[in-house]
Amino acid sequence: PLGHNFICEGLHPFSLVEQPAFKELLLTLNPQCKVISRPTLRTRIDEAANQLKKTLLSHLSKVSYVATTTDCWTAHQQSYIGVTAHWIDEETLERRSTALACQRLKGSHTFDVLAGTLDDIHCQYRITGKVVKTTTDSGSNFIKAFSVFGEQSQTEEAESKSDQDSSEEPKADYLDTFSILEQDSGLEYQLPPHQRCACHLLNLVATTDAALAEKNNDTYKQLSRAAFGKCQAMWNKSGRSYMAAEIVEDKCKLQLIRPNKTRWNSTYMAVERIIRIIQENGEDAIRNVCEEFKVKMLSPAEIVFLTEYCTVMKPVVKALNILQSETNTHMGWLLPVIFQLQTKLIRLETSFKMCLPLIRAVQDGVQKRFGGMMQEPELIAASILQEHMD
């Protein structure tokens, strides 16, 4: 019979086994083949999932310490929560990872709903007392969930306070006796200590914090907006038709890379591609593209600005690539990578003038988001142990 693994690994719909053309194909390949029905397929997948969960429970029962990650997203007008678990094999010292859940999350993504769902998943796999930290992005609901129901370090508490709007005046809450008795005590869910995702924090440094360079320096603001405005015009034109793409390839021998709003490093890669085209094929290549697209050509000062921009942001990209590695990066890498990033930014201070405000803004962002972590004893110890392991 057709195995359920084929459906799961290929992400095929269950209805595939009912299609006459599919059955005909299988019978052509093997006349003795028997295609299972859709209800049987669903039953086998459920049985395989239950067996996999039992095996995972047995394995996790022998693990002393576990770290988990969680995230929420929306697709096709439905919300989901995903949770993964990671641990170090005590015999081989290799990292092991597994997916614990990928399930629907109904209703609003409020902090108590997130806390309850995550606590339930930890309880299902009997790892509540084993989870040393849970990593999430810097979403306000995740932060509040761990602030109310989790164990917070001093750094996390300080960051939570800094995220709040300090301009708001404190407001008095008037509650009757019944409301006080019904109020949550904060003990119904047990969440582990919280760790903010370093990659997400670096993305914030490269976007939110770097944007402050324009606020602090008018000359930088004018040059930045002029240069990126012309680049954006080229990116927009190049993606509107196949003929535009052919013009770019003919003039530049390379295609332009269009930025993706959800990934900051795509902006860096897009600018880097323009600079690479200029360095390899000369300014005439980009000038010819601009003439075909009827957009303004980059001025010499803007080209120098974009070149400096790539040089300044390259250490941030390298740090991001190291920290978002799926297999080789451990917590002990975090502080050394951030320290190296700070060192490289200091070295760039004496080399550039146009992008000096950008360097300052990135430095301030790194200090704001990672300064507290640089003082955490656990992270310092992890860095020392990682150096000995390497």
Coordinates of C-alpha atoms in Angstrom, one line a residue:
P1 CA 0.0 0.0 0.0
L2 CA 1.0 3.6 -0.6
G3 CA 2.8 4.8 2.5
H4 CA 1.7 7.8 4.6
N5 CA 5.3 9.1 4.6
F6 CA 4.9 10.0 0.9
I7 CA 1.9 12.2 1.7
C8 CA 3.6 13.8 4.8
E9 CA 7.1 14.4 3.4
G10 CA 5.7 15.9 0.1
L11 CA 3.0 17.9 1.9
H12 CA 0.5 16.4 -0.5
P13 CA -3.3 16.7 0.1
F14 CA -5.1 13.6 1.3
S15 CA -7.3 13.8 -1.8
L16 CA -4.3 12.7 -3.9
V17 CA -4.9 9.1 -3.2
E18 CA -8.5 9.4 -4.6
Q19 CA -7.5 10.9 -8.0
P20 CA -7.9 8.4 -10.9
A21 CA -4.8 9.7 -12.7
F22 CA -2.7 9.0 -9.6
K23 CA -4.1 5.5 -9.2
E24 CA -3.5 4.8 -12.9
L25 CA 0.1 6.0 -12.6
L26 CA 0.8 3.7 -9.6
L27 CA -0.8 0.7 -11.4
T28 CA 1.3 1.4 -14.4
L29 CA 4.5 1.4 -12.4
N30 CA 3.4 -1.6 -10.3
P31 CA 0.3 -3.6 -11.2
Q32 CA 0.3 -5.2 -7.8
C33 CA 0.2 -1.9 -6.0
K34 CA -2.7 -1.2 -3.8
V35 CA -3.6 2.4 -3.1
I36 CA -5.1 3.0 0.4
S37 CA -8.3 5.0 0.9
R38 CA -8.4 8.5 2.3
P39 CA -9.9 7.4 5.7
T40 CA -7.2 4.7 6.0
L41 CA -4.5 7.3 5.2
R42 CA -5.8 9.7 7.8
T43 CA -5.9 6.9 10.4
R44 CA -2.3 5.8 9.6
I45 CA -1.0 9.3 9.9
D46 CA -2.7 9.8 13.3
E47 CA -1.2 6.5 14.5
A48 CA 2.2 7.4 13.2
A49 CA 2.0 10.8 15.0
N50 CA 0.9 9.2 18.2
Q51 CA 3.8 6.7 18.0
L52 CA 6.3 9.5 17.2
K53 CA 5.0 11.4 20.3
K54 CA 5.5 8.4 22.5
T55 CA 9.0 7.9 21.2
L56 CA 9.8 11.6 21.8
L57 CA 8.3 11.4 25.3
S58 CA 10.5 8.5 26.1
H59 CA 13.6 10.2 24.8
L60 CA 12.9 13.5 26.6
S61 CA 12.4 11.7 29.9
K62 CA 16.2 10.9 29.8
V63 CA 17.2 14.5 29.1
S64 CA 18.1 16.7 32.0
Y65 CA 17.9 20.2 30.4
V66 CA 15.9 21.5 27.5
A67 CA 15.6 24.9 25.7
T68 CA 12.5 25.7 23.7
T69 CA 11.6 28.3 21.1
T70 CA 8.2 29.5 20.1
D71 CA 6.7 31.8 17.5
C72 CA 3.2 32.7 16.2
W73 CA 2.2 33.6 12.6
T74 CA -0.9 33.9 10.4
A75 CA -1.4 32.2 7.1
H76 CA -4.6 31.9 5.0
Q77 CA -6.5 33.8 7.7
Q78 CA -5.6 31.2 10.4
S79 CA -3.2 31.6 13.3
Y80 CA -0.6 29.1 14.4
I81 CA 1.9 28.6 17.1
G82 CA 5.1 26.6 16.7
V83 CA 7.3 25.2 19.4
T84 CA 10.7 23.5 19.0
A85 CA 12.9 21.9 21.6
H86 CA 16.7 21.7 21.7
W87 CA 19.2 20.0 24.0
I88 CA 22.8 18.8 24.2
D89 CA 23.4 15.0 24.0
E90 CA 25.2 14.1 27.2
E91 CA 27.3 11.5 25.5
T92 CA 28.3 13.1 22.2
L93 CA 27.8 16.7 23.2
E94 CA 26.0 17.3 20.0
R95 CA 22.9 19.4 19.8
R96 CA 19.6 17.7 19.2
S97 CA 16.4 19.4 18.0
T98 CA 12.8 18.4 17.5
A99 CA 9.5 20.0 16.8
L100 CA 7.0 19.8 19.7
A101 CA 4.0 21.5 18.2
C102 CA 2.6 23.3 15.2
Q103 CA -1.1 23.9 16.0
R104 CA -3.9 26.3 15.5
L105 CA -4.2 29.2 17.8
K106 CA -7.7 30.4 18.0
G107 CA -8.8 33.8 19.2
S108 CA -6.7 36.8 20.0
H109 CA -3.0 36.4 20.6
T110 CA -3.2 37.8 24.1
F111 CA -0.4 37.2 26.6
D112 CA -2.5 34.8 28.7
V113 CA -3.5 32.7 25.7
L114 CA 0.1 32.4 24.6
A115 CA 1.2 31.6 28.1
G116 CA -1.5 28.9 28.5
T117 CA -0.7 27.3 25.1
L118 CA 3.0 27.2 25.7
D119 CA 2.6 25.9 29.2
D120 CA 0.2 23.2 28.0
I121 CA 2.7 22.0 25.3
H122 CA 5.5 21.9 27.9
C123 CA 3.3 19.8 30.2
Q124 CA 2.3 17.4 27.3
Y125 CA 5.9 16.5 26.9
R126 CA 6.6 16.5 30.6
I127 CA 9.5 19.0 30.3
T128 CA 8.1 21.9 32.4
G129 CA 10.8 21.5 35.1
K130 CA 13.5 20.9 32.5
V131 CA 13.2 24.0 30.3
V132 CA 16.0 26.3 31.2
K133 CA 14.9 29.1 28.8
T134 CA 12.4 29.8 26.1
T135 CA 13.4 32.0 23.1
T136 CA 10.9 34.2 21.4
D137 CA 11.0 37.4 19.3
S138 CA 10.4 40.8 20.9
G139 CA 6.7 40.8 20.4
S140 CA 4.9 42.7 23.2
N141 CA 2.5 39.8 24.0
F142 CA 5.3 37.3 24.4
I143 CA 7.2 39.7 26.6
K144 CA 4.2 40.3 28.8
A145 CA 3.4 36.6 29.0
F146 CA 6.9 35.9 30.4
S147 CA 6.7 39.0 32.6
V148 CA 3.5 37.8 34.3
F149 CA 3.9 34.1 34.3
G150 CA 7.6 33.4 33.9
E151 CA 10.9 33.8 35.7
Q152 CA 12.6 37.1 34.8
S153 CA 16.2 38.0 35.1
Q154 CA 17.2 41.6 36.0
T155 CA 18.1 42.3 32.4
E156 CA 14.7 41.1 31.2
E157 CA 12.9 43.2 33.7
A158 CA 14.9 46.3 32.7
E159 CA 14.3 45.7 29.0
S160 CA 10.5 45.2 29.7
K161 CA 10.4 48.5 31.5
S162 CA 12.3 50.3 28.7
D163 CA 9.9 48.9 26.2
Q164 CA 7.0 50.7 27.9
D165 CA 6.1 54.2 26.9
S166 CA 7.7 56.3 29.7
S167 CA 5.7 59.4 28.6
E168 CA 2.4 57.8 29.8
E169 CA 1.3 58.9 33.2
P170 CA 0.3 56.1 35.6
K171 CA -3.4 55.5 35.7
A172 CA -5.4 54.3 38.8
D173 CA -7.5 51.2 38.4
Y174 CA -10.7 51.0 40.3
L175 CA -11.9 47.5 41.0
D176 CA -14.7 46.2 43.1
T177 CA -14.2 43.3 45.6
F178 CA -15.5 40.7 43.2
S179 CA -13.1 41.8 40.5
I180 CA -10.2 41.5 43.0
L181 CA -11.1 38.0 44.0
E182 CA -11.5 37.0 40.3
Q183 CA -8.2 38.5 39.3
D184 CA -5.5 36.1 38.0
S185 CA -2.8 35.5 40.6
G186 CA -0.2 34.8 37.9
L187 CA 0.4 31.3 39.2
E188 CA -1.9 29.3 36.9
Y189 CA 0.8 29.0 34.3
Q190 CA 4.5 28.2 34.8
L191 CA 6.8 29.6 32.2
P192 CA 10.6 29.3 32.2
P193 CA 13.0 32.2 32.0
H194 CA 12.7 34.2 28.8
Q195 CA 15.4 34.8 26.2
R196 CA 14.9 37.3 23.4
C197 CA 16.0 36.1 20.0
A198 CA 19.4 37.7 19.2
C199 CA 18.7 37.6 15.5
H200 CA 15.5 39.5 15.9
L201 CA 17.3 42.0 18.1
L202 CA 19.9 42.5 15.4
N203 CA 17.2 43.1 12.9
L204 CA 15.8 45.8 15.1
V205 CA 19.3 47.3 15.4
A206 CA 19.7 47.4 11.6
T207 CA 16.2 48.9 11.0
T208 CA 14.7 50.8 13.9
D209 CA 17.9 51.9 15.6
A210 CA 19.8 52.6 12.3
A211 CA 16.9 54.8 11.1
L212 CA 17.7 57.2 14.0
A213 CA 20.8 58.2 12.1
E214 CA 18.5 60.3 9.9
K215 CA 16.9 61.9 12.9
N216 CA 20.2 62.9 14.4
N217 CA 21.9 64.3 11.3
D218 CA 20.2 66.4 8.5
T219 CA 23.1 66.0 6.0
Y220 CA 23.0 62.2 6.4
K221 CA 19.2 62.2 6.2
Q222 CA 19.2 64.1 2.8
L223 CA 21.9 61.9 1.3
S224 CA 20.4 58.7 2.6
R225 CA 16.9 59.5 1.3
A226 CA 18.2 60.6 -2.1
A227 CA 20.3 57.5 -2.6
F228 CA 17.8 55.0 -1.4
G229 CA 15.0 56.8 -3.3
K230 CA 16.8 56.3 -6.6
C231 CA 17.6 52.6 -5.7
Q232 CA 14.0 52.0 -4.8
A233 CA 12.9 53.4 -8.2
M234 CA 15.3 50.9 -10.0
W235 CA 14.1 48.0 -7.8
N236 CA 10.5 48.8 -8.6
K237 CA 11.0 49.2 -12.3
S238 CA 13.1 46.0 -12.6
G239 CA 10.3 43.9 -11.1
R240 CA 7.4 45.1 -13.1
S241 CA 8.1 43.1 -16.3
Y242 CA 10.3 40.5 -17.8
M243 CA 11.5 43.1 -20.4
A244 CA 12.8 45.2 -17.6
A245 CA 14.7 42.3 -16.2
E246 CA 16.2 41.6 -19.6
I247 CA 17.4 45.2 -19.8
V248 CA 19.2 44.9 -16.5
E249 CA 20.8 41.6 -17.4
D250 CA 21.9 43.0 -20.8
K251 CA 23.4 46.2 -19.4
C252 CA 24.8 44.9 -16.1
K253 CA 25.4 41.2 -16.7
L254 CA 23.7 40.7 -13.3
Q255 CA 20.1 41.0 -12.1
L256 CA 19.1 43.5 -9.4
I257 CA 18.1 42.1 -6.1
R258 CA 14.8 43.5 -4.7
P259 CA 14.5 44.0 -1.0
N260 CA 12.1 42.0 1.1
K261 CA 10.4 43.9 3.9
T262 CA 10.4 41.0 6.3
R263 CA 14.2 40.5 6.1
W264 CA 16.5 43.4 6.7
N265 CA 19.6 41.8 5.2
S266 CA 17.8 41.7 1.8
T267 CA 18.1 45.5 1.8
Y268 CA 21.9 45.2 2.4
M269 CA 22.1 42.5 -0.4
A270 CA 20.2 44.7 -2.8
V271 CA 22.5 47.7 -2.2
E272 CA 25.5 45.5 -2.4
R273 CA 24.5 44.2 -5.8
I274 CA 24.2 47.7 -7.2
I275 CA 27.7 48.5 -5.8
R276 CA 29.1 45.3 -7.3
I277 CA 27.6 46.1 -10.7
I278 CA 29.3 49.5 -10.6
Q279 CA 32.7 48.1 -9.5
E280 CA 32.7 45.3 -12.1
N281 CA 31.0 47.0 -15.1
G282 CA 31.5 50.7 -14.3
E283 CA 29.0 53.5 -13.6
D284 CA 27.8 53.4 -17.3
A285 CA 26.1 50.1 -16.7
I286 CA 23.8 51.5 -14.0
R287 CA 23.5 54.8 -16.0
N288 CA 22.2 52.9 -19.0
V289 CA 19.7 51.1 -16.8
C290 CA 18.5 54.4 -15.3
E291 CA 18.1 55.9 -18.8
E292 CA 16.0 52.9 -20.0
F293 CA 13.9 53.0 -16.8
K294 CA 13.7 56.8 -17.0
V295 CA 14.9 57.3 -13.4
K296 CA 17.5 59.6 -12.0
M297 CA 21.1 58.3 -12.0
L298 CA 23.0 58.0 -8.7
S299 CA 25.4 60.9 -8.2
P300 CA 29.1 60.3 -7.3
A301 CA 28.4 61.3 -3.7
E302 CA 25.4 58.9 -3.5
I303 CA 27.6 56.1 -4.9
V304 CA 30.2 56.7 -2.2
F305 CA 27.4 56.8 0.4
L306 CA 26.0 53.4 -0.7
T307 CA 29.6 52.0 -0.7
E308 CA 30.1 53.2 2.9
Y309 CA 26.7 51.9 3.9
C310 CA 27.6 48.4 2.7
T311 CA 30.9 48.5 4.5
V312 CA 29.3 49.7 7.8
M313 CA 26.5 47.2 7.7
K314 CA 28.5 44.2 6.6
P315 CA 29.6 43.3 10.2
V316 CA 26.0 43.3 11.2
V317 CA 25.1 40.9 8.4
K318 CA 28.0 38.6 9.3
A319 CA 26.9 38.6 13.0
L320 CA 23.3 37.9 11.9
N321 CA 24.4 35.0 9.7
I322 CA 26.5 33.4 12.5
L323 CA 23.7 33.7 15.1
Q324 CA 21.0 32.4 12.9
S325 CA 22.8 29.2 12.0
E326 CA 20.6 26.2 12.7
T327 CA 23.2 23.6 13.6
N328 CA 26.5 25.0 14.8
T329 CA 25.7 28.0 16.9
H330 CA 25.3 27.7 20.7
M331 CA 24.5 30.3 23.4
G332 CA 28.2 30.6 24.1
W333 CA 28.7 32.3 20.7
L334 CA 26.3 35.2 21.5
L335 CA 28.6 37.5 23.6
P336 CA 31.8 36.9 21.5
V337 CA 29.9 37.7 18.3
I338 CA 28.4 40.9 19.7
F339 CA 31.8 41.9 21.1
Q340 CA 33.4 41.4 17.7
L341 CA 30.6 43.5 16.1
Q342 CA 31.3 46.3 18.6
T343 CA 35.0 46.1 17.9
K344 CA 34.6 46.3 14.1
L345 CA 32.2 49.3 14.4
I346 CA 34.8 51.1 16.5
R347 CA 37.5 50.5 13.9
L348 CA 35.2 52.0 11.2
E349 CA 34.8 55.3 13.0
T350 CA 38.1 56.7 11.7
S351 CA 37.5 55.5 8.1
F352 CA 34.2 57.0 7.1
K353 CA 32.6 60.5 7.2
M354 CA 29.3 60.2 5.4
C355 CA 28.1 57.2 7.3
L356 CA 29.5 58.2 10.7
P357 CA 26.0 58.9 12.0
L358 CA 25.0 55.4 10.9
I359 CA 27.9 53.9 12.8
R360 CA 26.9 55.8 16.0
A361 CA 23.2 54.8 15.6
V362 CA 24.1 51.1 15.2
Q363 CA 26.5 51.3 18.1
D364 CA 23.8 52.8 20.3
G365 CA 21.3 50.1 19.2
V366 CA 23.7 47.3 20.0
Q367 CA 24.4 48.8 23.4
K368 CA 20.7 49.3 24.1
R369 CA 19.6 45.8 23.1
F370 CA 22.7 43.7 24.1
G371 CA 24.3 45.8 26.8
G372 CA 22.5 44.0 29.7
M373 CA 23.3 40.6 28.2
M374 CA 27.0 41.4 28.2
Q375 CA 26.8 41.5 32.0
E376 CA 24.8 38.3 32.5
P377 CA 26.9 35.6 34.4
E378 CA 25.3 32.7 32.6
L379 CA 26.1 34.1 29.2
I380 CA 29.6 34.9 30.3
A381 CA 30.1 31.4 31.6
A382 CA 28.6 30.0 28.3
S383 CA 31.2 32.0 26.3
I384 CA 34.1 30.7 28.4
L385 CA 32.9 27.1 28.1
Q386 CA 32.3 27.4 24.4
E387 CA 35.9 28.6 23.9
H388 CA 37.2 25.5 25.8
M389 CA 35.0 23.2 23.7
D390 CA 36.2 24.8 20.4

